[in-house]
Amino acid sequence: MKSPPKNKKIDPAPKNEVKEMFMKWFKKNKKVGQIMTKQDVVTNILKRLDAKQDDVLEQAMNELKSSALVETQEDGVTLVLTQKGFDSL
């Protein structure tokens, strides 16, 4: 019998679910420059995550930022919806 491969494929679903949670919140509050505060993140995202989603939270946020859908303010926590992000809603 073969042993399973060491680098198991990581399921992208939890990360995509987290990204979707952020974008749904912005869609509900739809305007360019919309600010999602730390409290909004805690209330609308963190409290709803399961363990798998929690593990990929930072990756999901980084992907939203790298795709220019959101920007992070200087505090490193507050998110701002960009024009590109607005257009994608």
PDB file of N, CA and C in Angstrom:
ATOM      1  N   MET A   1       0.832  -1.194   0.000  1.00  0.00           N
ATOM      2  CA  MET A   1       0.000   0.000   0.000  1.00  0.00           C
ATOM      3  C   MET A   1       0.872   1.251   0.000  1.00  0.00           C
ATOM      4  N   LYS A   2       0.429   2.212  -0.754  1.00  0.00           N
ATOM      5  CA  LYS A   2       1.146   3.492  -0.788  1.00  0.00           C
ATOM      6  C   LYS A   2       0.734   4.354   0.395  1.00  0.00           C
ATOM      7  N   SER A   3       1.675   5.113   0.892  1.00  0.00           N
ATOM      8  CA  SER A   3       1.301   6.058   1.944  1.00  0.00           C
ATOM      9  C   SER A   3       0.740   7.311   1.287  1.00  0.00           C
ATOM     10  N   PRO A   4      -0.168   8.007   1.971  1.00  0.00           N
ATOM     11  CA  PRO A   4      -0.759   9.207   1.371  1.00  0.00           C
ATOM     12  C   PRO A   4       0.310  10.277   1.147  1.00  0.00           C
ATOM     13  N   PRO A   5       0.115  11.114   0.124  1.00  0.00           N
ATOM     14  CA  PRO A   5       1.101  12.172  -0.144  1.00  0.00           C
ATOM     15  C   PRO A   5       1.237  13.108   1.052  1.00  0.00           C
ATOM     16  N   LYS A   6       2.444  13.573   1.257  1.00  0.00           N
ATOM     17  CA  LYS A   6       2.725  14.423   2.420  1.00  0.00           C
ATOM     18  C   LYS A   6       2.019  15.781   2.318  1.00  0.00           C
ATOM     19  N   ASN A   7       2.035  16.355   1.122  1.00  0.00           N
ATOM     20  CA  ASN A   7       1.414  17.674   0.962  1.00  0.00           C
ATOM     21  C   ASN A   7      -0.014  17.514   0.470  1.00  0.00           C
ATOM     22  N   LYS A   8      -0.909  17.287   1.415  1.00  0.00           N
ATOM     23  CA  LYS A   8      -2.317  17.100   1.043  1.00  0.00           C
ATOM     24  C   LYS A   8      -2.872  18.400   0.472  1.00  0.00           C
ATOM     25  N   LYS A   9      -3.801  18.235  -0.434  1.00  0.00           N
ATOM     26  CA  LYS A   9      -4.392  19.401  -1.087  1.00  0.00           C
ATOM     27  C   LYS A   9      -5.247  20.172  -0.075  1.00  0.00           C
ATOM     28  N   ILE A  10      -5.040  21.463  -0.034  1.00  0.00           N
ATOM     29  CA  ILE A  10      -5.796  22.298   0.902  1.00  0.00           C
ATOM     30  C   ILE A  10      -7.127  22.666   0.259  1.00  0.00           C
ATOM     31  N   ASP A  11      -8.174  22.477   0.997  1.00  0.00           N
ATOM     32  CA  ASP A  11      -9.519  22.780   0.515  1.00  0.00           C
ATOM     33  C   ASP A  11      -9.702  24.299   0.439  1.00  0.00           C
ATOM     34  N   PRO A  12      -9.957  24.833  -0.764  1.00  0.00           N
ATOM     35  CA  PRO A  12     -10.127  26.288  -0.896  1.00  0.00           C
ATOM     36  C   PRO A  12     -11.492  26.785  -0.413  1.00  0.00           C
ATOM     37  N   ALA A  13     -12.423  25.882  -0.162  1.00  0.00           N
ATOM     38  CA  ALA A  13     -13.790  26.284   0.192  1.00  0.00           C
ATOM     39  C   ALA A  13     -13.862  27.167   1.435  1.00  0.00           C
ATOM     40  N   PRO A  14     -13.220  26.807   2.557  1.00  0.00           N
ATOM     41  CA  PRO A  14     -13.348  27.673   3.741  1.00  0.00           C
ATOM     42  C   PRO A  14     -12.850  29.092   3.492  1.00  0.00           C
ATOM     43  N   LYS A  15     -11.749  29.221   2.762  1.00  0.00           N
ATOM     44  CA  LYS A  15     -11.206  30.545   2.482  1.00  0.00           C
ATOM     45  C   LYS A  15     -12.174  31.342   1.600  1.00  0.00           C
ATOM     46  N   ASN A  16     -12.728  30.686   0.600  1.00  0.00           N
ATOM     47  CA  ASN A  16     -13.688  31.368  -0.271  1.00  0.00           C
ATOM     48  C   ASN A  16     -14.952  31.757   0.496  1.00  0.00           C
ATOM     49  N   GLU A  17     -15.355  30.917   1.442  1.00  0.00           N
ATOM     50  CA  GLU A  17     -16.528  31.236   2.269  1.00  0.00           C
ATOM     51  C   GLU A  17     -16.265  32.492   3.101  1.00  0.00           C
ATOM     52  N   VAL A  18     -15.058  32.603   3.643  1.00  0.00           N
ATOM     53  CA  VAL A  18     -14.718  33.775   4.455  1.00  0.00           C
ATOM     54  C   VAL A  18     -14.705  35.022   3.571  1.00  0.00           C
ATOM     55  N   LYS A  19     -14.108  34.918   2.389  1.00  0.00           N
ATOM     56  CA  LYS A  19     -14.088  36.069   1.479  1.00  0.00           C
ATOM     57  C   LYS A  19     -15.514  36.484   1.131  1.00  0.00           C
ATOM     58  N   GLU A  20     -16.363  35.506   0.919  1.00  0.00           N
ATOM     59  CA  GLU A  20     -17.763  35.778   0.602  1.00  0.00           C
ATOM     60  C   GLU A  20     -18.463  36.478   1.761  1.00  0.00           C
ATOM     61  N   MET A  21     -18.135  36.096   3.008  1.00  0.00           N
ATOM     62  CA  MET A  21     -18.733  36.759   4.177  1.00  0.00           C
ATOM     63  C   MET A  21     -18.400  38.254   4.169  1.00  0.00           C
ATOM     64  N   PHE A  22     -17.136  38.563   3.896  1.00  0.00           N
ATOM     65  CA  PHE A  22     -16.733  39.969   3.842  1.00  0.00           C
ATOM     66  C   PHE A  22     -17.486  40.701   2.731  1.00  0.00           C
ATOM     67  N   MET A  23     -17.527  40.105   1.552  1.00  0.00           N
ATOM     68  CA  MET A  23     -18.140  40.787   0.418  1.00  0.00           C
ATOM     69  C   MET A  23     -19.655  40.908   0.593  1.00  0.00           C
ATOM     70  N   LYS A  24     -20.281  39.937   1.238  1.00  0.00           N
ATOM     71  CA  LYS A  24     -21.733  40.049   1.511  1.00  0.00           C
ATOM     72  C   LYS A  24     -22.007  41.225   2.443  1.00  0.00           C
ATOM     73  N   TRP A  25     -21.141  41.397   3.450  1.00  0.00           N
ATOM     74  CA  TRP A  25     -21.318  42.523   4.367  1.00  0.00           C
ATOM     75  C   TRP A  25     -21.191  43.834   3.609  1.00  0.00           C
ATOM     76  N   PHE A  26     -20.186  43.927   2.761  1.00  0.00           N
ATOM     77  CA  PHE A  26     -20.013  45.159   1.989  1.00  0.00           C
ATOM     78  C   PHE A  26     -21.180  45.364   1.021  1.00  0.00           C
ATOM     79  N   LYS A  27     -21.722  44.276   0.474  1.00  0.00           N
ATOM     80  CA  LYS A  27     -22.854  44.400  -0.446  1.00  0.00           C
ATOM     81  C   LYS A  27     -24.074  44.969   0.278  1.00  0.00           C
ATOM     82  N   LYS A  28     -24.260  44.535   1.526  1.00  0.00           N
ATOM     83  CA  LYS A  28     -25.382  45.007   2.335  1.00  0.00           C
ATOM     84  C   LYS A  28     -25.231  46.504   2.645  1.00  0.00           C
ATOM     85  N   ASN A  29     -23.986  46.959   2.765  1.00  0.00           N
ATOM     86  CA  ASN A  29     -23.686  48.350   3.120  1.00  0.00           C
ATOM     87  C   ASN A  29     -23.034  49.044   1.922  1.00  0.00           C
ATOM     88  N   LYS A  30     -23.618  48.838   0.759  1.00  0.00           N
ATOM     89  CA  LYS A  30     -22.962  49.112  -0.518  1.00  0.00           C
ATOM     90  C   LYS A  30     -22.692  50.590  -0.803  1.00  0.00           C
ATOM     91  N   LYS A  31     -21.437  50.985  -0.564  1.00  0.00           N
ATOM     92  CA  LYS A  31     -20.976  52.273  -1.071  1.00  0.00           C
ATOM     93  C   LYS A  31     -19.448  52.289  -1.085  1.00  0.00           C
ATOM     94  N   VAL A  32     -18.898  52.952  -2.074  1.00  0.00           N
ATOM     95  CA  VAL A  32     -17.446  53.045  -2.191  1.00  0.00           C
ATOM     96  C   VAL A  32     -16.908  53.751  -0.959  1.00  0.00           C
ATOM     97  N   GLY A  33     -15.819  53.237  -0.416  1.00  0.00           N
ATOM     98  CA  GLY A  33     -15.249  53.838   0.773  1.00  0.00           C
ATOM     99  C   GLY A  33     -15.905  53.359   2.054  1.00  0.00           C
ATOM    100  N   GLN A  34     -16.848  52.420   1.936  1.00  0.00           N
ATOM    101  CA  GLN A  34     -17.513  51.872   3.115  1.00  0.00           C
ATOM    102  C   GLN A  34     -16.460  51.290   4.054  1.00  0.00           C
ATOM    103  N   ILE A  35     -16.542  51.631   5.300  1.00  0.00           N
ATOM    104  CA  ILE A  35     -15.575  51.177   6.286  1.00  0.00           C
ATOM    105  C   ILE A  35     -16.157  50.027   7.107  1.00  0.00           C
ATOM    106  N   MET A  36     -15.380  48.960   7.232  1.00  0.00           N
ATOM    107  CA  MET A  36     -15.723  47.835   8.091  1.00  0.00           C
ATOM    108  C   MET A  36     -14.757  47.892   9.266  1.00  0.00           C
ATOM    109  N   THR A  37     -15.275  48.292  10.417  1.00  0.00           N
ATOM    110  CA  THR A  37     -14.438  48.481  11.598  1.00  0.00           C
ATOM    111  C   THR A  37     -14.077  47.134  12.225  1.00  0.00           C
ATOM    112  N   LYS A  38     -13.170  47.182  13.178  1.00  0.00           N
ATOM    113  CA  LYS A  38     -12.799  45.969  13.911  1.00  0.00           C
ATOM    114  C   LYS A  38     -14.043  45.358  14.544  1.00  0.00           C
ATOM    115  N   GLN A  39     -14.905  46.197  15.105  1.00  0.00           N
ATOM    116  CA  GLN A  39     -16.137  45.689  15.728  1.00  0.00           C
ATOM    117  C   GLN A  39     -17.030  45.010  14.697  1.00  0.00           C
ATOM    118  N   ASP A  40     -17.117  45.591  13.489  1.00  0.00           N
ATOM    119  CA  ASP A  40     -17.898  44.958  12.415  1.00  0.00           C
ATOM    120  C   ASP A  40     -17.313  43.595  12.056  1.00  0.00           C
ATOM    121  N   VAL A  41     -15.985  43.522  11.991  1.00  0.00           N
ATOM    122  CA  VAL A  41     -15.324  42.255  11.668  1.00  0.00           C
ATOM    123  C   VAL A  41     -15.649  41.213  12.737  1.00  0.00           C
ATOM    124  N   VAL A  42     -15.536  41.605  13.997  1.00  0.00           N
ATOM    125  CA  VAL A  42     -15.820  40.677  15.098  1.00  0.00           C
ATOM    126  C   VAL A  42     -17.271  40.215  15.040  1.00  0.00           C
ATOM    127  N   THR A  43     -18.192  41.165  14.948  1.00  0.00           N
ATOM    128  CA  THR A  43     -19.620  40.853  14.984  1.00  0.00           C
ATOM    129  C   THR A  43     -20.088  40.067  13.768  1.00  0.00           C
ATOM    130  N   ASN A  44     -19.645  40.470  12.576  1.00  0.00           N
ATOM    131  CA  ASN A  44     -20.188  39.900  11.348  1.00  0.00           C
ATOM    132  C   ASN A  44     -19.361  38.777  10.741  1.00  0.00           C
ATOM    133  N   ILE A  45     -18.112  38.646  11.157  1.00  0.00           N
ATOM    134  CA  ILE A  45     -17.256  37.617  10.577  1.00  0.00           C
ATOM    135  C   ILE A  45     -16.758  36.643  11.641  1.00  0.00           C
ATOM    136  N   LEU A  46     -15.972  37.132  12.596  1.00  0.00           N
ATOM    137  CA  LEU A  46     -15.300  36.247  13.551  1.00  0.00           C
ATOM    138  C   LEU A  46     -16.257  35.360  14.332  1.00  0.00           C
ATOM    139  N   LYS A  47     -17.379  35.906  14.760  1.00  0.00           N
ATOM    140  CA  LYS A  47     -18.327  35.126  15.565  1.00  0.00           C
ATOM    141  C   LYS A  47     -19.036  34.040  14.754  1.00  0.00           C
ATOM    142  N   ARG A  48     -18.915  34.108  13.444  1.00  0.00           N
ATOM    143  CA  ARG A  48     -19.623  33.148  12.589  1.00  0.00           C
ATOM    144  C   ARG A  48     -18.704  32.098  11.974  1.00  0.00           C
ATOM    145  N   LEU A  49     -17.413  32.184  12.233  1.00  0.00           N
ATOM    146  CA  LEU A  49     -16.470  31.268  11.607  1.00  0.00           C
ATOM    147  C   LEU A  49     -16.435  29.915  12.297  1.00  0.00           C
ATOM    148  N   ASP A  50     -16.292  28.866  11.486  1.00  0.00           N
ATOM    149  CA  ASP A  50     -16.007  27.563  12.076  1.00  0.00           C
ATOM    150  C   ASP A  50     -14.483  27.410  12.114  1.00  0.00           C
ATOM    151  N   ALA A  51     -13.994  26.315  12.627  1.00  0.00           N
ATOM    152  CA  ALA A  51     -12.542  26.140  12.831  1.00  0.00           C
ATOM    153  C   ALA A  51     -11.766  26.232  11.521  1.00  0.00           C
ATOM    154  N   LYS A  52     -12.269  25.603  10.467  1.00  0.00           N
ATOM    155  CA  LYS A  52     -11.569  25.638   9.179  1.00  0.00           C
ATOM    156  C   LYS A  52     -11.522  27.063   8.632  1.00  0.00           C
ATOM    157  N   GLN A  53     -12.620  27.794   8.756  1.00  0.00           N
ATOM    158  CA  GLN A  53     -12.671  29.170   8.261  1.00  0.00           C
ATOM    159  C   GLN A  53     -11.754  30.062   9.086  1.00  0.00           C
ATOM    160  N   ASP A  54     -11.701  29.826  10.383  1.00  0.00           N
ATOM    161  CA  ASP A  54     -10.850  30.614  11.257  1.00  0.00           C
ATOM    162  C   ASP A  54      -9.377  30.458  10.872  1.00  0.00           C
ATOM    163  N   ASP A  55      -9.007  29.247  10.479  1.00  0.00           N
ATOM    164  CA  ASP A  55      -7.619  28.973  10.082  1.00  0.00           C
ATOM    165  C   ASP A  55      -7.204  29.754   8.836  1.00  0.00           C
ATOM    166  N   VAL A  56      -8.146  30.080   7.983  1.00  0.00           N
ATOM    167  CA  VAL A  56      -7.808  30.742   6.713  1.00  0.00           C
ATOM    168  C   VAL A  56      -8.258  32.206   6.659  1.00  0.00           C
ATOM    169  N   LEU A  57      -8.684  32.736   7.797  1.00  0.00           N
ATOM    170  CA  LEU A  57      -9.169  34.120   7.844  1.00  0.00           C
ATOM    171  C   LEU A  57      -8.137  35.101   7.292  1.00  0.00           C
ATOM    172  N   GLU A  58      -6.913  34.989   7.769  1.00  0.00           N
ATOM    173  CA  GLU A  58      -5.876  35.929   7.338  1.00  0.00           C
ATOM    174  C   GLU A  58      -5.596  35.790   5.840  1.00  0.00           C
ATOM    175  N   GLN A  59      -5.552  34.556   5.346  1.00  0.00           N
ATOM    176  CA  GLN A  59      -5.342  34.334   3.911  1.00  0.00           C
ATOM    177  C   GLN A  59      -6.469  34.978   3.098  1.00  0.00           C
ATOM    178  N   ALA A  60      -7.690  34.803   3.550  1.00  0.00           N
ATOM    179  CA  ALA A  60      -8.841  35.358   2.836  1.00  0.00           C
ATOM    180  C   ALA A  60      -8.755  36.882   2.790  1.00  0.00           C
ATOM    181  N   MET A  61      -8.419  37.488   3.925  1.00  0.00           N
ATOM    182  CA  MET A  61      -8.301  38.952   3.960  1.00  0.00           C
ATOM    183  C   MET A  61      -7.166  39.415   3.034  1.00  0.00           C
ATOM    184  N   ASN A  62      -6.061  38.696   3.048  1.00  0.00           N
ATOM    185  CA  ASN A  62      -4.937  39.068   2.189  1.00  0.00           C
ATOM    186  C   ASN A  62      -5.301  38.970   0.719  1.00  0.00           C
ATOM    187  N   GLU A  63      -6.083  37.961   0.348  1.00  0.00           N
ATOM    188  CA  GLU A  63      -6.506  37.826  -1.049  1.00  0.00           C
ATOM    189  C   GLU A  63      -7.443  38.966  -1.452  1.00  0.00           C
ATOM    190  N   LEU A  64      -8.344  39.352  -0.557  1.00  0.00           N
ATOM    191  CA  LEU A  64      -9.231  40.482  -0.868  1.00  0.00           C
ATOM    192  C   LEU A  64      -8.406  41.750  -1.067  1.00  0.00           C
ATOM    193  N   LYS A  65      -7.376  41.935  -0.240  1.00  0.00           N
ATOM    194  CA  LYS A  65      -6.517  43.122  -0.363  1.00  0.00           C
ATOM    195  C   LYS A  65      -5.668  43.043  -1.625  1.00  0.00           C
ATOM    196  N   SER A  66      -5.075  41.876  -1.892  1.00  0.00           N
ATOM    197  CA  SER A  66      -4.198  41.770  -3.054  1.00  0.00           C
ATOM    198  C   SER A  66      -4.968  41.885  -4.361  1.00  0.00           C
ATOM    199  N   SER A  67      -6.247  41.541  -4.343  1.00  0.00           N
ATOM    200  CA  SER A  67      -7.065  41.706  -5.549  1.00  0.00           C
ATOM    201  C   SER A  67      -7.698  43.096  -5.603  1.00  0.00           C
ATOM    202  N   ALA A  68      -7.327  43.955  -4.648  1.00  0.00           N
ATOM    203  CA  ALA A  68      -7.741  45.363  -4.601  1.00  0.00           C
ATOM    204  C   ALA A  68      -9.244  45.560  -4.403  1.00  0.00           C
ATOM    205  N   LEU A  69      -9.909  44.565  -3.813  1.00  0.00           N
ATOM    206  CA  LEU A  69     -11.335  44.716  -3.520  1.00  0.00           C
ATOM    207  C   LEU A  69     -11.535  45.523  -2.245  1.00  0.00           C
ATOM    208  N   VAL A  70     -10.597  45.379  -1.317  1.00  0.00           N
ATOM    209  CA  VAL A  70     -10.620  46.154  -0.077  1.00  0.00           C
ATOM    210  C   VAL A  70      -9.212  46.647   0.219  1.00  0.00           C
ATOM    211  N   GLU A  71      -9.149  47.676   1.035  1.00  0.00           N
ATOM    212  CA  GLU A  71      -7.870  48.178   1.525  1.00  0.00           C
ATOM    213  C   GLU A  71      -7.938  48.128   3.042  1.00  0.00           C
ATOM    214  N   THR A  72      -6.768  48.074   3.657  1.00  0.00           N
ATOM    215  CA  THR A  72      -6.694  48.093   5.111  1.00  0.00           C
ATOM    216  C   THR A  72      -6.206  49.459   5.548  1.00  0.00           C
ATOM    217  N   GLN A  73      -6.856  50.027   6.560  1.00  0.00           N
ATOM    218  CA  GLN A  73      -6.394  51.305   7.081  1.00  0.00           C
ATOM    219  C   GLN A  73      -5.150  51.083   7.933  1.00  0.00           C
ATOM    220  N   GLU A  74      -4.556  52.180   8.377  1.00  0.00           N
ATOM    221  CA  GLU A  74      -3.295  52.122   9.099  1.00  0.00           C
ATOM    222  C   GLU A  74      -3.332  51.236  10.334  1.00  0.00           C
ATOM    223  N   ASP A  75      -4.493  51.079  10.956  1.00  0.00           N
ATOM    224  CA  ASP A  75      -4.572  50.237  12.157  1.00  0.00           C
ATOM    225  C   ASP A  75      -4.404  48.749  11.842  1.00  0.00           C
ATOM    226  N   GLY A  76      -4.444  48.406  10.548  1.00  0.00           N
ATOM    227  CA  GLY A  76      -4.257  47.022  10.137  1.00  0.00           C
ATOM    228  C   GLY A  76      -5.485  46.152  10.297  1.00  0.00           C
ATOM    229  N   VAL A  77      -6.578  46.712  10.786  1.00  0.00           N
ATOM    230  CA  VAL A  77      -7.791  45.928  11.031  1.00  0.00           C
ATOM    231  C   VAL A  77      -8.981  46.475  10.251  1.00  0.00           C
ATOM    232  N   THR A  78      -9.118  47.795  10.223  1.00  0.00           N
ATOM    233  CA  THR A  78     -10.253  48.419   9.556  1.00  0.00           C
ATOM    234  C   THR A  78     -10.134  48.235   8.046  1.00  0.00           C
ATOM    235  N   LEU A  79     -11.205  47.717   7.438  1.00  0.00           N
ATOM    236  CA  LEU A  79     -11.222  47.484   5.995  1.00  0.00           C
ATOM    237  C   LEU A  79     -12.059  48.545   5.310  1.00  0.00           C
ATOM    238  N   VAL A  80     -11.641  48.906   4.095  1.00  0.00           N
ATOM    239  CA  VAL A  80     -12.358  49.902   3.310  1.00  0.00           C
ATOM    240  C   VAL A  80     -12.643  49.306   1.941  1.00  0.00           C
ATOM    241  N   LEU A  81     -13.887  49.410   1.503  1.00  0.00           N
ATOM    242  CA  LEU A  81     -14.281  48.925   0.188  1.00  0.00           C
ATOM    243  C   LEU A  81     -13.737  49.852  -0.885  1.00  0.00           C
ATOM    244  N   THR A  82     -13.031  49.301  -1.869  1.00  0.00           N
ATOM    245  CA  THR A  82     -12.487  50.107  -2.969  1.00  0.00           C
ATOM    246  C   THR A  82     -13.514  50.212  -4.098  1.00  0.00           C
ATOM    247  N   GLN A  83     -13.204  51.065  -5.060  1.00  0.00           N
ATOM    248  CA  GLN A  83     -14.078  51.175  -6.238  1.00  0.00           C
ATOM    249  C   GLN A  83     -14.165  49.825  -6.949  1.00  0.00           C
ATOM    250  N   LYS A  84     -13.034  49.147  -7.087  1.00  0.00           N
ATOM    251  CA  LYS A  84     -13.025  47.821  -7.723  1.00  0.00           C
ATOM    252  C   LYS A  84     -13.907  46.845  -6.948  1.00  0.00           C
ATOM    253  N   GLY A  85     -13.806  46.889  -5.619  1.00  0.00           N
ATOM    254  CA  GLY A  85     -14.639  46.029  -4.795  1.00  0.00           C
ATOM    255  C   GLY A  85     -16.115  46.351  -4.962  1.00  0.00           C
ATOM    256  N   PHE A  86     -16.418  47.640  -4.993  1.00  0.00           N
ATOM    257  CA  PHE A  86     -17.797  48.095  -5.189  1.00  0.00           C
ATOM    258  C   PHE A  86     -18.329  47.589  -6.531  1.00  0.00           C
ATOM    259  N   ASP A  87     -17.498  47.739  -7.575  1.00  0.00           N
ATOM    260  CA  ASP A  87     -17.907  47.315  -8.910  1.00  0.00           C
ATOM    261  C   ASP A  87     -18.143  45.797  -8.988  1.00  0.00           C
ATOM    262  N   SER A  88     -17.431  45.038  -8.146  1.00  0.00           N
ATOM    263  CA  SER A  88     -17.566  43.591  -8.170  1.00  0.00           C
ATOM    264  C   SER A  88     -18.826  43.107  -7.468  1.00  0.00           C
ATOM    265  N   LEU A  89     -19.457  43.996  -6.692  1.00  0.00           N
ATOM    266  CA  LEU A  89     -20.679  43.610  -5.990  1.00  0.00           C
ATOM    267  C   LEU A  89     -21.820  43.642  -6.969  1.00  0.00           C
TER     268      LEU A  89
END
